[in-house]
Amino acid sequence: MSDWLQSELTRRLGCRYPVVQTAMGWVADANLVIGTTRAGGFGFLAAATLNTAQTRSEIERVIAATGSRNFGLNFHMFQENAADCVDLAIDFGLKAVSYGRGPDAGTVQRFKDAGILCIPTVGAAKHAIKAVQMGADLITVQGGEGGGHTGGVPSSILLPQVLDAVDVPVIAAGGFATGRGLAAALAAGACGIAMGTRFLMSRESPTPASTLERYLRVKDPQQVRVTLAVDGMRHRMIDNAFINRLENASGLGRLLIALRSAWSWKQQTGMSSAHMLAVLLKVLREEPEALAQAVMAANQPVLLKRSMQDGRPDEGILPSGQVAAAIDQLASCETIISEIVAQAEACLAELYQRHAQPTFERAGVRQ
């Protein structure tokens, strides 16, 4: 590999290529992280949908298969076992953690003391500034094209805004799946790219065939749309029957759907009734009209499980970036990363050659 693709991302994270596989609930398991690591990228294990014992087991699987701790753990502070996730990342000496709804300053300091890099994901420049103030070592910025919870600012606007606003390395996400995208991000000043949908649509992905087929059927980016119906925040996902039903339901209807999801998730995870009741009471006190949204947000894992694990794509949610419409086949992590690397190097070399030509040649003037 040429020096084109060496960056702060590869230097700090210890991977061969500046390509990050993001954490996706029910998708970013040990097998996907192993595939990413072996292919030279940097993978994040998704712990938001795992209990503590499962998280420990998945971490151990990755270490045993790769002989490395150069991968990351993703979690959310609203998880009941968030403290356990923090302890596991530190105890195993993982390279990095990622998060959206971030930990407090004390927890960030614990990571720093343990030599673990903190890499939050943000969708707005103001959030990037706050994350750096809280101690972030690198920032992943996800443009509005990205899947799941996403902001409203396109990557082409958000990336330069954040590059101007912070003094830490920035990873570009949202709409990336090719070497051209990686070359463009590096040329703009990013230290690499992060991809979720491209790795979800890979051969190592644990996503059921019936659900992957639903992703492959998407040919129009407009079919991967934003909805506010799940929890009042922007979610980008593939249009399906469940989202249409949720958007058309009354307030009471949404609450009933949310409570059914909450009860199902409680049974699957062993969540204590006290914890569930505490969440409900807190919302009732602070924002009673948002009860259905809050319950649904706290129990998104069961909505994801229906589609991403049970193989019922029309009964759950299908988080996706719009780039799904540009992906027409599944490939291995090795193929995905090697093709991105080759294309990015070719693009950057061509750009350099064009710049290096004498002025009269670029202008089409003969000697």
Short mmCIF file of C-alpha atoms in Angstrom, two decimals:
data_model
loop_
_atom_site.label_atom_id
_atom_site.label_comp_id
_atom_site.label_asym_id
_atom_site.label_seq_id
_atom_site.Cartn_x
_atom_site.Cartn_y
_atom_site.Cartn_z
CA MET A 1 0.00 0.00 0.00
CA SER A 2 1.20 3.50 -0.79
CA ASP A 3 1.49 6.29 1.75
CA TRP A 4 -1.76 7.82 0.45
CA LEU A 5 -3.87 5.90 2.95
CA GLN A 6 -1.73 6.31 6.04
CA SER A 7 -3.47 8.73 8.40
CA GLU A 8 -4.07 9.59 12.03
CA LEU A 9 -6.76 6.90 12.02
CA THR A 10 -4.36 4.12 11.01
CA ARG A 11 -1.65 5.43 13.34
CA ARG A 12 -3.88 5.75 16.39
CA LEU A 13 -6.08 2.70 15.91
CA GLY A 14 -3.34 0.42 14.62
CA CYS A 15 -5.23 -0.81 11.55
CA ARG A 16 -3.81 -1.11 8.01
CA TYR A 17 -6.45 0.98 6.26
CA PRO A 18 -8.48 4.07 7.28
CA VAL A 19 -11.78 2.21 7.14
CA VAL A 20 -14.03 1.77 10.19
CA GLN A 21 -16.89 -0.71 10.54
CA THR A 22 -19.49 0.94 12.73
CA ALA A 23 -21.49 -0.70 15.50
CA MET A 24 -25.00 -1.81 14.57
CA GLY A 25 -27.33 -3.58 16.99
CA TRP A 26 -27.88 -7.27 16.11
CA VAL A 27 -25.42 -6.86 13.22
CA ALA A 28 -21.96 -5.86 14.47
CA ASP A 29 -21.19 -9.13 16.20
CA ALA A 30 -17.86 -10.87 16.78
CA ASN A 31 -17.92 -12.48 13.34
CA LEU A 32 -18.28 -9.13 11.56
CA VAL A 33 -15.56 -7.52 13.69
CA ILE A 34 -13.26 -10.48 13.01
CA GLY A 35 -13.85 -10.14 9.26
CA THR A 36 -13.18 -6.40 9.37
CA THR A 37 -10.04 -6.80 11.48
CA ARG A 38 -8.56 -9.51 9.27
CA ALA A 39 -9.23 -7.35 6.21
CA GLY A 40 -7.25 -4.46 7.68
CA GLY A 41 -10.08 -2.24 8.89
CA PHE A 42 -11.15 -1.29 12.41
CA GLY A 43 -14.33 -2.84 13.77
CA PHE A 44 -16.68 -1.90 16.58
CA LEU A 45 -18.61 -4.56 18.46
CA ALA A 46 -22.20 -3.50 19.25
CA ALA A 47 -23.00 -4.08 22.94
CA ALA A 48 -26.31 -2.20 23.09
CA THR A 49 -28.26 -5.39 22.29
CA LEU A 50 -26.17 -7.73 24.46
CA ASN A 51 -26.21 -8.58 28.13
CA THR A 52 -22.97 -8.53 30.08
CA ALA A 53 -22.17 -12.23 29.68
CA GLN A 54 -22.79 -12.05 25.93
CA THR A 55 -20.63 -8.96 25.58
CA ARG A 56 -17.76 -10.66 27.41
CA SER A 57 -18.11 -13.75 25.22
CA GLU A 58 -18.10 -11.73 21.99
CA ILE A 59 -15.01 -9.78 23.05
CA GLU A 60 -13.22 -13.03 23.87
CA ARG A 61 -14.19 -14.48 20.46
CA VAL A 62 -12.66 -11.55 18.60
CA ILE A 63 -9.43 -11.68 20.61
CA ALA A 64 -9.12 -15.45 20.16
CA ALA A 65 -9.70 -15.25 16.40
CA THR A 66 -7.50 -12.22 15.63
CA GLY A 67 -4.91 -12.34 18.39
CA SER A 68 -5.50 -8.63 18.79
CA ARG A 69 -7.33 -6.15 20.98
CA ASN A 70 -7.29 -3.54 18.21
CA PHE A 71 -11.04 -3.24 17.96
CA GLY A 72 -13.69 -1.22 19.73
CA LEU A 73 -16.80 -1.55 21.86
CA ASN A 74 -19.93 0.50 21.32
CA PHE A 75 -22.50 1.11 24.05
CA HIS A 76 -25.09 3.64 25.24
CA MET A 77 -25.27 5.07 28.72
CA PHE A 78 -29.03 4.38 28.96
CA GLN A 79 -28.33 0.63 28.88
CA GLU A 80 -29.00 -1.08 32.18
CA ASN A 81 -25.54 -2.69 31.96
CA ALA A 82 -23.68 0.41 30.73
CA ALA A 83 -21.34 0.33 33.75
CA ASP A 84 -20.44 -3.28 32.90
CA CYS A 85 -19.61 -2.27 29.32
CA VAL A 86 -17.25 0.39 30.64
CA ASP A 87 -15.57 -2.16 32.92
CA LEU A 88 -15.25 -4.75 30.15
CA ALA A 89 -13.61 -2.32 27.73
CA ILE A 90 -11.08 -1.38 30.41
CA ASP A 91 -10.52 -4.91 31.73
CA PHE A 92 -9.82 -6.28 28.24
CA GLY A 93 -7.71 -3.28 27.23
CA LEU A 94 -9.60 -2.62 24.01
CA LYS A 95 -8.29 0.02 21.65
CA ALA A 96 -11.39 2.26 21.55
CA VAL A 97 -14.98 2.85 22.57
CA SER A 98 -17.72 4.57 20.58
CA TYR A 99 -21.00 6.00 21.74
CA GLY A 100 -23.77 8.37 20.76
CA ARG A 101 -25.36 9.43 24.02
CA GLY A 102 -22.09 9.90 25.77
CA PRO A 103 -20.71 9.02 29.20
CA ASP A 104 -19.96 11.69 31.78
CA ALA A 105 -16.57 13.31 32.20
CA GLY A 106 -15.57 10.89 34.96
CA THR A 107 -16.18 7.87 32.76
CA VAL A 108 -14.31 9.44 29.85
CA GLN A 109 -11.37 10.03 32.19
CA ARG A 110 -11.43 6.37 33.20
CA PHE A 111 -11.05 5.43 29.55
CA LYS A 112 -8.22 7.90 29.09
CA ASP A 113 -6.41 6.60 32.16
CA ALA A 114 -6.67 3.10 30.66
CA GLY A 115 -5.32 4.25 27.29
CA ILE A 116 -8.64 3.65 25.49
CA LEU A 117 -9.55 6.06 22.72
CA CYS A 118 -12.97 7.73 22.89
CA ILE A 119 -14.63 8.10 19.48
CA PRO A 120 -18.20 9.45 19.72
CA THR A 121 -20.47 9.83 16.70
CA VAL A 122 -22.14 13.19 16.09
CA GLY A 123 -24.42 14.71 13.49
CA ALA A 124 -23.85 18.42 14.07
CA ALA A 125 -20.84 20.69 14.52
CA LYS A 126 -22.03 21.90 17.94
CA HIS A 127 -22.17 18.30 19.17
CA ALA A 128 -18.65 17.69 17.90
CA ILE A 129 -17.38 20.70 19.84
CA LYS A 130 -19.06 19.48 23.02
CA ALA A 131 -17.72 15.95 22.54
CA VAL A 132 -14.16 17.26 22.24
CA GLN A 133 -14.65 19.37 25.35
CA MET A 134 -15.72 16.15 27.10
CA GLY A 135 -12.46 14.49 26.06
CA ALA A 136 -13.07 12.80 22.69
CA ASP A 137 -9.85 11.66 20.99
CA LEU A 138 -11.36 11.35 17.52
CA ILE A 139 -14.80 12.26 16.18
CA THR A 140 -16.99 10.37 13.74
CA VAL A 141 -19.33 12.74 11.90
CA GLN A 142 -22.35 11.17 10.26
CA GLY A 143 -24.09 13.12 7.56
CA GLY A 144 -27.84 13.00 7.05
CA GLU A 145 -27.46 10.29 4.40
CA GLY A 146 -26.44 7.85 7.12
CA GLY A 147 -28.68 5.20 8.66
CA GLY A 148 -30.40 4.93 12.03
CA HIS A 149 -30.34 8.01 14.22
CA THR A 150 -29.02 10.70 11.93
CA GLY A 151 -28.88 14.45 11.69
CA GLY A 152 -30.18 16.64 8.92
CA VAL A 153 -26.88 17.98 7.55
CA PRO A 154 -25.41 16.23 4.47
CA SER A 155 -21.89 14.82 4.74
CA SER A 156 -20.55 17.28 2.17
CA ILE A 157 -21.54 20.17 4.44
CA LEU A 158 -21.04 18.60 7.86
CA LEU A 159 -17.48 17.33 7.33
CA PRO A 160 -15.89 20.73 6.54
CA GLN A 161 -17.91 22.36 9.33
CA VAL A 162 -16.53 19.93 11.90
CA LEU A 163 -13.00 20.01 10.49
CA ASP A 164 -13.03 23.78 11.03
CA ALA A 165 -14.57 23.48 14.50
CA VAL A 166 -12.38 20.90 16.27
CA ASP A 167 -8.70 20.06 16.53
CA VAL A 168 -8.95 16.26 16.75
CA PRO A 169 -8.95 13.80 13.81
CA VAL A 170 -12.33 13.47 12.11
CA ILE A 171 -13.77 10.31 10.56
CA ALA A 172 -16.38 10.81 7.84
CA ALA A 173 -19.55 8.69 7.80
CA GLY A 174 -22.85 8.83 5.96
CA GLY A 175 -22.99 7.86 2.28
CA PHE A 176 -19.64 6.07 2.01
CA ALA A 177 -19.22 2.68 0.33
CA THR A 178 -16.52 3.09 -2.32
CA GLY A 179 -12.90 4.02 -2.80
CA ARG A 180 -13.97 7.23 -4.49
CA GLY A 181 -15.72 8.19 -1.26
CA LEU A 182 -12.62 7.39 0.79
CA ALA A 183 -10.41 9.42 -1.56
CA ALA A 184 -12.83 12.36 -1.38
CA ALA A 185 -12.96 12.22 2.44
CA LEU A 186 -9.16 12.11 2.74
CA ALA A 187 -8.77 14.95 0.25
CA ALA A 188 -11.25 17.02 2.26
CA GLY A 189 -9.22 16.54 5.45
CA ALA A 190 -10.82 13.54 7.15
CA CYS A 191 -8.58 10.82 8.55
CA GLY A 192 -10.75 8.02 7.14
CA ILE A 193 -14.29 6.81 6.64
CA ALA A 194 -16.75 4.81 8.72
CA MET A 195 -19.37 2.57 7.11
CA GLY A 196 -22.37 0.77 8.55
CA THR A 197 -24.69 -0.16 5.69
CA ARG A 198 -21.86 -1.44 3.47
CA PHE A 199 -20.77 -3.88 6.21
CA LEU A 200 -24.35 -4.79 7.08
CA MET A 201 -24.65 -5.87 3.43
CA SER A 202 -21.64 -8.18 3.65
CA ARG A 203 -21.14 -11.94 3.69
CA GLU A 204 -19.99 -11.85 7.33
CA SER A 205 -23.12 -10.01 8.43
CA PRO A 206 -25.38 -12.15 10.65
CA THR A 207 -28.47 -10.48 9.17
CA PRO A 208 -30.99 -13.10 7.94
CA ALA A 209 -31.21 -13.70 4.19
CA SER A 210 -34.83 -12.52 4.08
CA THR A 211 -33.83 -9.16 5.55
CA LEU A 212 -30.72 -8.79 3.40
CA GLU A 213 -32.86 -9.45 0.35
CA ARG A 214 -35.05 -6.53 1.42
CA TYR A 215 -31.96 -4.29 1.53
CA LEU A 216 -30.79 -5.49 -1.88
CA ARG A 217 -34.19 -4.71 -3.39
CA VAL A 218 -33.79 -1.00 -2.66
CA LYS A 219 -32.79 0.81 -5.85
CA ASP A 220 -34.07 4.32 -5.14
CA PRO A 221 -32.37 6.35 -2.37
CA GLN A 222 -35.74 7.96 -1.66
CA GLN A 223 -36.96 4.59 -0.34
CA VAL A 224 -34.46 4.99 2.50
CA ARG A 225 -36.22 7.78 4.29
CA VAL A 226 -36.36 9.63 7.58
CA THR A 227 -39.13 9.06 10.10
CA LEU A 228 -39.83 10.69 13.47
CA ALA A 229 -42.38 8.07 14.49
CA VAL A 230 -40.11 5.82 16.55
CA ASP A 231 -39.00 8.22 19.27
CA GLY A 232 -39.42 11.74 17.90
CA MET A 233 -35.85 11.87 16.62
CA ARG A 234 -34.67 11.51 13.05
CA HIS A 235 -34.27 7.88 12.02
CA ARG A 236 -33.27 6.93 8.50
CA MET A 237 -34.51 3.51 7.49
CA ILE A 238 -35.95 1.55 4.63
CA ASP A 239 -39.65 2.18 4.16
CA ASN A 240 -41.69 -0.80 5.33
CA ALA A 241 -45.11 -1.83 6.65
CA PHE A 242 -44.22 -1.37 10.33
CA ILE A 243 -43.08 2.23 9.94
CA ASN A 244 -46.17 3.08 7.90
CA ARG A 245 -48.38 1.57 10.61
CA LEU A 246 -46.53 3.44 13.34
CA GLU A 247 -46.77 6.77 11.51
CA ASN A 248 -50.50 6.32 10.91
CA ALA A 249 -51.33 5.21 14.47
CA SER A 250 -52.98 7.50 17.01
CA GLY A 251 -51.15 8.55 20.16
CA LEU A 252 -52.81 5.72 22.08
CA GLY A 253 -51.99 3.29 19.28
CA ARG A 254 -48.31 4.22 19.41
CA LEU A 255 -48.30 3.80 23.17
CA LEU A 256 -49.77 0.30 22.90
CA ILE A 257 -47.20 -0.68 20.27
CA ALA A 258 -44.45 0.74 22.48
CA LEU A 259 -45.63 -1.07 25.60
CA ARG A 260 -45.82 -4.39 23.76
CA SER A 261 -42.26 -3.87 22.55
CA ALA A 262 -41.15 -2.90 26.07
CA TRP A 263 -42.65 -6.02 27.62
CA SER A 264 -41.10 -8.26 24.97
CA TRP A 265 -37.67 -6.73 25.53
CA LYS A 266 -38.01 -7.05 29.30
CA GLN A 267 -38.69 -10.77 28.95
CA GLN A 268 -35.77 -11.31 26.58
CA THR A 269 -33.17 -9.42 28.61
CA GLY A 270 -34.30 -9.97 32.18
CA MET A 271 -34.60 -6.22 32.66
CA SER A 272 -35.88 -5.56 36.15
CA SER A 273 -39.40 -4.25 36.59
CA ALA A 274 -37.96 -1.59 38.88
CA HIS A 275 -35.68 -0.28 36.13
CA MET A 276 -38.52 -0.19 33.61
CA LEU A 277 -40.84 1.53 36.08
CA ALA A 278 -38.19 4.09 36.97
CA VAL A 279 -37.79 5.02 33.28
CA LEU A 280 -41.55 5.37 32.83
CA LEU A 281 -42.00 7.49 35.97
CA LYS A 282 -39.14 9.78 34.97
CA VAL A 283 -40.74 10.44 31.60
CA LEU A 284 -44.19 10.94 33.14
CA ARG A 285 -42.77 13.58 35.47
CA GLU A 286 -40.66 15.40 32.88
CA GLU A 287 -42.56 15.04 29.58
CA PRO A 288 -45.78 13.01 29.85
CA GLU A 289 -46.84 13.64 26.26
CA ALA A 290 -43.65 11.88 25.06
CA LEU A 291 -44.31 8.64 26.93
CA ALA A 292 -44.89 6.49 23.84
CA GLN A 293 -41.77 7.86 22.16
CA ALA A 294 -39.64 7.32 25.26
CA VAL A 295 -40.80 3.74 25.71
CA MET A 296 -40.20 3.00 22.04
CA ALA A 297 -36.72 4.54 22.16
CA ALA A 298 -35.77 2.49 25.21
CA ASN A 299 -36.93 -0.67 23.48
CA GLN A 300 -35.64 -0.22 19.97
CA PRO A 301 -33.61 -3.42 20.34
CA VAL A 302 -36.75 -5.55 20.10
CA LEU A 303 -37.83 -3.66 16.96
CA LEU A 304 -34.39 -4.29 15.49
CA LYS A 305 -34.42 -7.92 16.55
CA ARG A 306 -37.57 -8.68 14.55
CA SER A 307 -35.91 -7.64 11.31
CA MET A 308 -32.19 -8.05 11.95
CA GLN A 309 -32.24 -11.35 13.84
CA ASP A 310 -35.67 -12.97 13.41
CA GLY A 311 -35.79 -12.32 9.67
CA ARG A 312 -39.15 -10.51 9.64
CA PRO A 313 -38.27 -7.29 7.80
CA ASP A 314 -41.83 -5.94 7.66
CA GLU A 315 -42.43 -6.35 11.40
CA GLY A 316 -39.50 -4.32 12.69
CA ILE A 317 -37.29 -1.43 11.65
CA LEU A 318 -34.64 -1.50 8.92
CA PRO A 319 -31.98 1.13 9.71
CA SER A 320 -30.04 2.00 6.58
CA GLY A 321 -28.05 4.68 4.91
CA GLN A 322 -29.21 5.86 1.52
CA VAL A 323 -26.10 4.24 0.08
CA ALA A 324 -27.97 0.90 0.25
CA ALA A 325 -29.57 1.85 -3.05
CA ALA A 326 -26.10 1.85 -4.67
CA ILE A 327 -25.14 -1.63 -3.38
CA ASP A 328 -26.31 -4.50 -5.57
CA GLN A 329 -24.46 -7.49 -4.13
CA LEU A 330 -23.09 -8.93 -0.92
CA ALA A 331 -19.32 -9.26 -0.61
CA SER A 332 -16.85 -10.39 2.03
CA CYS A 333 -15.19 -7.84 4.30
CA GLU A 334 -11.91 -8.69 2.58
CA THR A 335 -13.36 -7.88 -0.84
CA ILE A 336 -15.13 -4.74 0.36
CA ILE A 337 -12.03 -3.24 1.96
CA SER A 338 -9.54 -4.33 -0.70
CA GLU A 339 -11.68 -2.86 -3.50
CA ILE A 340 -12.16 0.40 -1.60
CA VAL A 341 -8.42 0.65 -0.94
CA ALA A 342 -7.47 -0.05 -4.57
CA GLN A 343 -9.96 2.45 -5.94
CA ALA A 344 -9.01 5.15 -3.42
CA GLU A 345 -5.31 4.82 -4.22
CA ALA A 346 -6.03 4.97 -7.95
CA CYS A 347 -8.19 8.10 -7.52
CA LEU A 348 -5.61 9.89 -5.41
CA ALA A 349 -2.74 8.90 -7.73
CA GLU A 350 -4.69 10.17 -10.73
CA LEU A 351 -5.40 13.45 -8.97
CA TYR A 352 -1.71 13.83 -8.18
CA GLN A 353 -0.71 13.08 -11.76
CA ARG A 354 -3.13 15.67 -13.09
CA HIS A 355 -1.71 18.23 -10.70
CA ALA A 356 1.88 17.27 -11.54
CA GLN A 357 1.43 17.79 -15.29
CA PRO A 358 2.98 20.96 -16.72
CA THR A 359 0.54 23.86 -16.96
CA PHE A 360 0.50 23.86 -20.78
CA GLU A 361 -0.41 20.14 -20.85
CA ARG A 362 -3.29 20.64 -18.44
CA ALA A 363 -4.53 23.48 -20.62
CA GLY A 364 -4.36 21.30 -23.74
CA VAL A 365 -1.57 23.36 -25.34
CA ARG A 366 1.11 21.59 -27.34
CA GLN A 367 4.77 22.58 -27.26
#
